mmCIF file of C-alpha atoms in Angstrom:
data_model
loop_
_atom_site.group_PDB
_atom_site.id
_atom_site.type_symbol
_atom_site.label_atom_id
_atom_site.label_comp_id
_atom_site.label_asym_id
_atom_site.label_seq_id
_atom_site.Cartn_x
_atom_site.Cartn_y
_atom_site.Cartn_z
ATOM 1 C CA UNK A 1017 -11.393 40.384 -13.039
ATOM 2 C CA UNK A 1018 -8.828 40.092 -10.292
ATOM 3 C CA UNK A 1019 -5.290 39.979 -11.798
ATOM 4 C CA UNK A 1020 -4.272 37.215 -9.386
ATOM 5 C CA UNK A 1021 -6.817 34.866 -11.039
ATOM 6 C CA UNK A 1022 -4.953 35.237 -14.361
ATOM 7 C CA UNK A 1023 -1.538 34.564 -12.855
ATOM 8 C CA UNK A 1024 0.554 31.626 -13.977
ATOM 9 C CA UNK A 1025 0.975 28.722 -11.595
ATOM 10 C CA UNK A 1026 4.610 29.609 -11.030
ATOM 11 C CA UNK A 1027 3.838 33.221 -10.134
ATOM 12 C CA UNK A 1028 1.077 32.013 -7.797
ATOM 13 C CA UNK A 1029 3.561 29.655 -6.194
ATOM 14 C CA UNK A 1030 6.061 32.466 -5.744
ATOM 15 C CA UNK A 1031 3.314 34.532 -4.084
ATOM 16 C CA UNK A 1032 2.604 31.581 -1.772
ATOM 17 C CA UNK A 1033 6.271 31.459 -0.799
ATOM 18 C CA UNK A 1034 5.880 35.158 0.035
ATOM 19 C CA UNK A 1035 2.981 34.244 2.399
ATOM 20 C CA UNK A 1036 0.110 35.219 0.102
ATOM 21 C CA UNK A 1037 -2.848 33.184 1.361
ATOM 22 C CA UNK A 1038 -5.066 34.257 -1.564
ATOM 23 C CA UNK A 1039 -2.565 32.873 -4.077
ATOM 24 C CA UNK A 1040 -2.465 29.613 -2.159
ATOM 25 C CA UNK A 1041 -6.273 29.444 -2.093
ATOM 26 C CA UNK A 1042 -6.323 29.936 -5.854
ATOM 27 C CA UNK A 1043 -3.791 27.141 -6.401
ATOM 28 C CA UNK A 1044 -5.917 24.940 -4.161
ATOM 29 C CA UNK A 1045 -9.062 25.790 -6.149
ATOM 30 C CA UNK A 1046 -7.307 25.182 -9.480
ATOM 31 C CA UNK A 1047 -5.925 21.772 -8.613
ATOM 32 C CA UNK A 1048 -8.011 20.187 -5.858
ATOM 33 C CA UNK A 1049 -10.517 18.371 -8.120
ATOM 34 C CA UNK A 1050 -7.885 17.223 -10.606
ATOM 35 C CA UNK A 1051 -5.652 15.914 -7.858
ATOM 36 C CA UNK A 1052 -8.615 14.098 -6.281
ATOM 37 C CA UNK A 1053 -9.316 12.394 -9.605
ATOM 38 C CA UNK A 1054 -5.654 11.482 -9.915
ATOM 39 C CA UNK A 1055 -5.491 10.081 -6.359
ATOM 40 C CA UNK A 1056 -8.688 8.146 -7.031
ATOM 41 C CA UNK A 1057 -6.851 5.853 -9.427
ATOM 42 C CA UNK A 1058 -5.154 4.283 -6.385
ATOM 43 C CA UNK A 1059 -8.460 2.709 -5.279
ATOM 44 C CA UNK A 1060 -8.800 4.807 -2.148
ATOM 45 C CA UNK A 1061 -12.177 5.704 -0.676
ATOM 46 C CA UNK A 1062 -13.445 9.190 -1.546
ATOM 47 C CA UNK A 1063 -12.750 10.404 1.980
ATOM 48 C CA UNK A 1064 -9.191 9.031 1.811
ATOM 49 C CA UNK A 1065 -8.688 10.663 -1.596
ATOM 50 C CA UNK A 1066 -9.690 14.038 -0.184
ATOM 51 C CA UNK A 1067 -7.486 13.458 2.848
ATOM 52 C CA UNK A 1068 -4.515 12.648 0.605
ATOM 53 C CA UNK A 1069 -4.978 15.822 -1.446
ATOM 54 C CA UNK A 1070 -5.585 17.921 1.663
ATOM 55 C CA UNK A 1071 -2.351 16.544 3.163
ATOM 56 C CA UNK A 1072 -0.498 17.536 -0.005
ATOM 57 C CA UNK A 1073 -1.726 21.119 0.273
ATOM 58 C CA UNK A 1074 -1.171 21.336 4.042
ATOM 59 C CA UNK A 1075 2.426 20.134 3.625
ATOM 60 C CA UNK A 1076 2.888 22.492 0.693
ATOM 61 C CA UNK A 1077 1.821 25.473 2.796
ATOM 62 C CA UNK A 1078 3.801 24.419 5.863
ATOM 63 C CA UNK A 1079 7.005 23.818 3.890
ATOM 64 C CA UNK A 1080 6.597 26.611 1.338
ATOM 65 C CA UNK A 1081 9.711 28.470 2.544
ATOM 66 C CA UNK A 1082 12.013 25.472 2.260
ATOM 67 C CA UNK A 1083 10.687 23.867 -0.932
ATOM 68 C CA UNK A 1084 12.510 24.714 -4.138
ATOM 69 C CA UNK A 1085 9.769 24.156 -6.715
ATOM 70 C CA UNK A 1086 10.205 25.416 -10.261
ATOM 71 C CA UNK A 1087 7.017 23.912 -11.733
ATOM 72 C CA UNK A 1088 4.174 23.581 -9.263
ATOM 73 C CA UNK A 1089 1.777 21.410 -11.313
ATOM 74 C CA UNK A 1090 4.109 18.393 -11.734
ATOM 75 C CA UNK A 1091 5.146 18.785 -8.108
ATOM 76 C CA UNK A 1092 1.511 18.618 -6.941
ATOM 77 C CA UNK A 1093 0.790 15.474 -8.964
ATOM 78 C CA UNK A 1094 3.992 13.726 -7.861
ATOM 79 C CA UNK A 1095 3.349 14.682 -4.256
ATOM 80 C CA UNK A 1096 -0.219 13.365 -4.530
ATOM 81 C CA UNK A 1097 1.068 10.085 -5.935
ATOM 82 C CA UNK A 1098 3.606 9.682 -3.142
ATOM 83 C CA UNK A 1099 1.105 10.609 -0.448
ATOM 84 C CA UNK A 1100 -1.476 8.159 -1.840
ATOM 85 C CA UNK A 1101 1.088 5.353 -1.917
ATOM 86 C CA UNK A 1102 2.131 6.180 1.645
ATOM 87 C CA UNK A 1103 -1.532 6.037 2.723
ATOM 88 C CA UNK A 1104 -1.833 2.598 1.148
ATOM 89 C CA UNK A 1105 1.384 1.442 2.761
ATOM 90 C CA UNK A 1106 0.311 2.696 6.204
ATOM 91 C CA UNK A 1107 -3.190 1.258 5.923
ATOM 92 C CA UNK A 1108 -1.947 -2.126 4.738
ATOM 93 C CA UNK A 1109 -2.329 -4.496 7.672
ATOM 94 C CA UNK A 1110 -0.474 -7.646 6.757
ATOM 95 C CA UNK A 1111 -2.069 -10.866 7.926
ATOM 96 C CA UNK A 1112 -2.417 -14.324 6.561
ATOM 97 C CA UNK A 1113 -6.105 -15.171 6.334
ATOM 98 C CA UNK A 1114 -6.728 -18.836 5.961
ATOM 99 C CA UNK A 1115 -10.462 -18.138 6.198
ATOM 100 C CA UNK A 1116 -11.042 -19.187 2.595
ATOM 101 C CA UNK A 1117 -9.456 -22.534 3.352
ATOM 102 C CA UNK A 1118 -11.527 -22.760 6.543
ATOM 103 C CA UNK A 1119 -14.732 -22.422 4.523
ATOM 104 C CA UNK A 1120 -13.660 -25.202 2.172
ATOM 105 C CA UNK A 1121 -12.823 -27.464 5.080
ATOM 106 C CA UNK A 1122 -16.081 -26.704 6.902
ATOM 107 C CA UNK A 1123 -17.995 -27.785 3.786
ATOM 108 C CA UNK A 1124 -16.618 -31.270 4.317
ATOM 109 C CA UNK A 1125 -17.432 -33.307 7.381
ATOM 110 C CA UNK A 1126 -14.142 -33.353 9.210
ATOM 111 C CA UNK A 1127 -13.934 -34.882 12.629
ATOM 112 C CA UNK A 1128 -12.614 -33.031 15.677
ATOM 113 C CA UNK A 1129 -9.121 -34.513 15.397
ATOM 114 C CA UNK A 1130 -8.714 -33.225 11.877
ATOM 115 C CA UNK A 1131 -9.938 -29.754 12.877
ATOM 116 C CA UNK A 1132 -7.335 -29.669 15.616
ATOM 117 C CA UNK A 1133 -4.613 -30.738 13.192
ATOM 118 C CA UNK A 1134 -5.799 -28.118 10.664
ATOM 119 C CA UNK A 1135 -5.616 -25.442 13.335
ATOM 120 C CA UNK A 1136 -2.103 -26.541 14.215
ATOM 121 C CA UNK A 1137 -1.133 -26.587 10.543
ATOM 122 C CA UNK A 1138 -2.541 -23.100 10.066
ATOM 123 C CA UNK A 1139 -0.487 -21.864 13.003
ATOM 124 C CA UNK A 1140 2.634 -23.494 11.594
ATOM 125 C CA UNK A 1141 2.022 -21.938 8.189
ATOM 126 C CA UNK A 1142 1.585 -18.496 9.746
ATOM 127 C CA UNK A 1143 4.810 -19.054 11.704
ATOM 128 C CA UNK A 1144 6.607 -19.830 8.444
ATOM 129 C CA UNK A 1145 5.321 -16.645 6.827
ATOM 130 C CA UNK A 1146 6.293 -14.676 9.933
ATOM 131 C CA UNK A 1147 9.852 -16.012 9.649
ATOM 132 C CA UNK A 1148 10.323 -14.335 6.283
ATOM 133 C CA UNK A 1149 12.272 -11.058 6.226
ATOM 134 C CA UNK A 1150 9.926 -8.059 6.582
ATOM 135 C CA UNK A 1151 9.847 -6.910 2.980
ATOM 136 C CA UNK A 1152 9.727 -10.458 1.631
ATOM 137 C CA UNK A 1153 6.815 -11.231 3.969
ATOM 138 C CA UNK A 1154 4.934 -8.090 2.898
ATOM 139 C CA UNK A 1155 5.478 -8.832 -0.792
ATOM 140 C CA UNK A 1156 4.352 -12.444 -0.321
ATOM 141 C CA UNK A 1157 1.166 -11.457 1.509
ATOM 142 C CA UNK A 1158 0.337 -8.604 -0.847
ATOM 143 C CA UNK A 1159 0.666 -10.900 -3.876
ATOM 144 C CA UNK A 1160 -0.608 -14.255 -2.626
ATOM 145 C CA UNK A 1161 -3.203 -13.156 -0.092
ATOM 146 C CA UNK A 1162 -4.424 -9.757 -1.275
ATOM 147 C CA UNK A 1163 -3.918 -10.278 -5.014
ATOM 148 C CA UNK A 1164 -1.923 -7.142 -5.816
ATOM 149 C CA UNK A 1165 -0.107 -7.142 -9.152
ATOM 150 C CA UNK A 1166 3.681 -6.960 -9.257
ATOM 151 C CA UNK A 1167 3.459 -3.359 -10.488
ATOM 152 C CA UNK A 1168 1.104 -2.355 -7.661
ATOM 153 C CA UNK A 1169 3.419 -3.912 -5.079
ATOM 154 C CA UNK A 1170 6.357 -2.178 -6.713
ATOM 155 C CA UNK A 1171 4.597 1.207 -6.455
ATOM 156 C CA UNK A 1172 3.317 0.687 -2.916
ATOM 157 C CA UNK A 1173 6.645 -0.476 -1.491
ATOM 158 C CA UNK A 1174 8.697 1.788 -3.769
ATOM 159 C CA UNK A 1175 10.889 -1.071 -5.044
ATOM 160 C CA UNK A 1176 11.528 -2.370 -8.564
ATOM 161 C CA UNK A 1177 9.354 -5.060 -10.142
ATOM 162 C CA UNK A 1178 12.439 -7.270 -10.364
ATOM 163 C CA UNK A 1179 12.936 -6.960 -6.601
ATOM 164 C CA UNK A 1180 9.271 -7.834 -6.053
ATOM 165 C CA UNK A 1181 9.705 -10.916 -8.252
ATOM 166 C CA UNK A 1182 12.877 -11.947 -6.400
ATOM 167 C CA UNK A 1183 11.134 -11.561 -3.024
ATOM 168 C CA UNK A 1184 8.240 -13.739 -4.219
ATOM 169 C CA UNK A 1185 10.599 -16.424 -5.498
ATOM 170 C CA UNK A 1186 12.601 -16.514 -2.275
ATOM 171 C CA UNK A 1187 9.507 -16.521 -0.057
ATOM 172 C CA UNK A 1188 7.880 -19.303 -2.080
ATOM 173 C CA UNK A 1189 11.034 -21.439 -1.966
ATOM 174 C CA UNK A 1190 11.281 -20.987 1.796
ATOM 175 C CA UNK A 1191 7.624 -21.803 2.436
ATOM 176 C CA UNK A 1192 7.569 -24.731 -0.006
ATOM 177 C CA UNK A 1193 10.659 -26.272 1.553
ATOM 178 C CA UNK A 1194 9.072 -26.119 5.011
ATOM 179 C CA UNK A 1195 5.484 -26.866 4.035
ATOM 180 C CA UNK A 1196 6.461 -30.430 3.162
ATOM 181 C CA UNK A 1197 7.229 -30.998 6.822
ATOM 182 C CA UNK A 1198 3.825 -29.574 7.794
ATOM 183 C CA UNK A 1199 2.031 -31.711 5.179
ATOM 184 C CA UNK A 1200 3.800 -34.800 6.416
ATOM 185 C CA UNK A 1201 2.776 -33.939 9.971
ATOM 186 C CA UNK A 1202 -0.828 -33.461 8.865
ATOM 187 C CA UNK A 1203 -0.883 -36.858 7.115
ATOM 188 C CA UNK A 1204 0.480 -38.530 10.235
ATOM 189 C CA UNK A 1205 -2.093 -36.789 12.456
ATOM 190 C CA UNK A 1206 -4.966 -37.745 10.148
ATOM 191 C CA UNK A 1207 -3.928 -41.388 10.114
ATOM 192 C CA UNK A 1208 -3.532 -41.713 13.889
#
């Protein structure tokens, strides 16, 4: 058996730092599947999971001379976690879908005037959400629209759960204080 296959992770890593491609390939073989399983817990597609883990190894190889890693296994798992969360953050396209509300409204027989006022109300509501500070807006949409838990939002945005909770409270207060004006406008438009 090849002695490099019996090497400890740390000695393999040191060989990688010394430009040993075989040692790097062995580290890759040892950890690729496990890291894919770990990244899979972030609800990424299988192709995204493999891309996350591949990115971890590509960055590891490219930065091997500058990284000061004492224990490679924990580093690989932490790096996979961070890369997966960054993928989620980058792929998150915030928007405010009122489509569910549209379906409920279309089930009822609204006249054209009401549909126009609904459309205007929807625009006003989106404007309110857009007025929120960036992080507050993202937290609000992730929680209220996409249904993420406070812990998931905390991990994705790399902020504390308390900060997530504070952002939700502030965003809700802002929207609730302004939504009354929109509701009043809608009632007036309906009764015209």
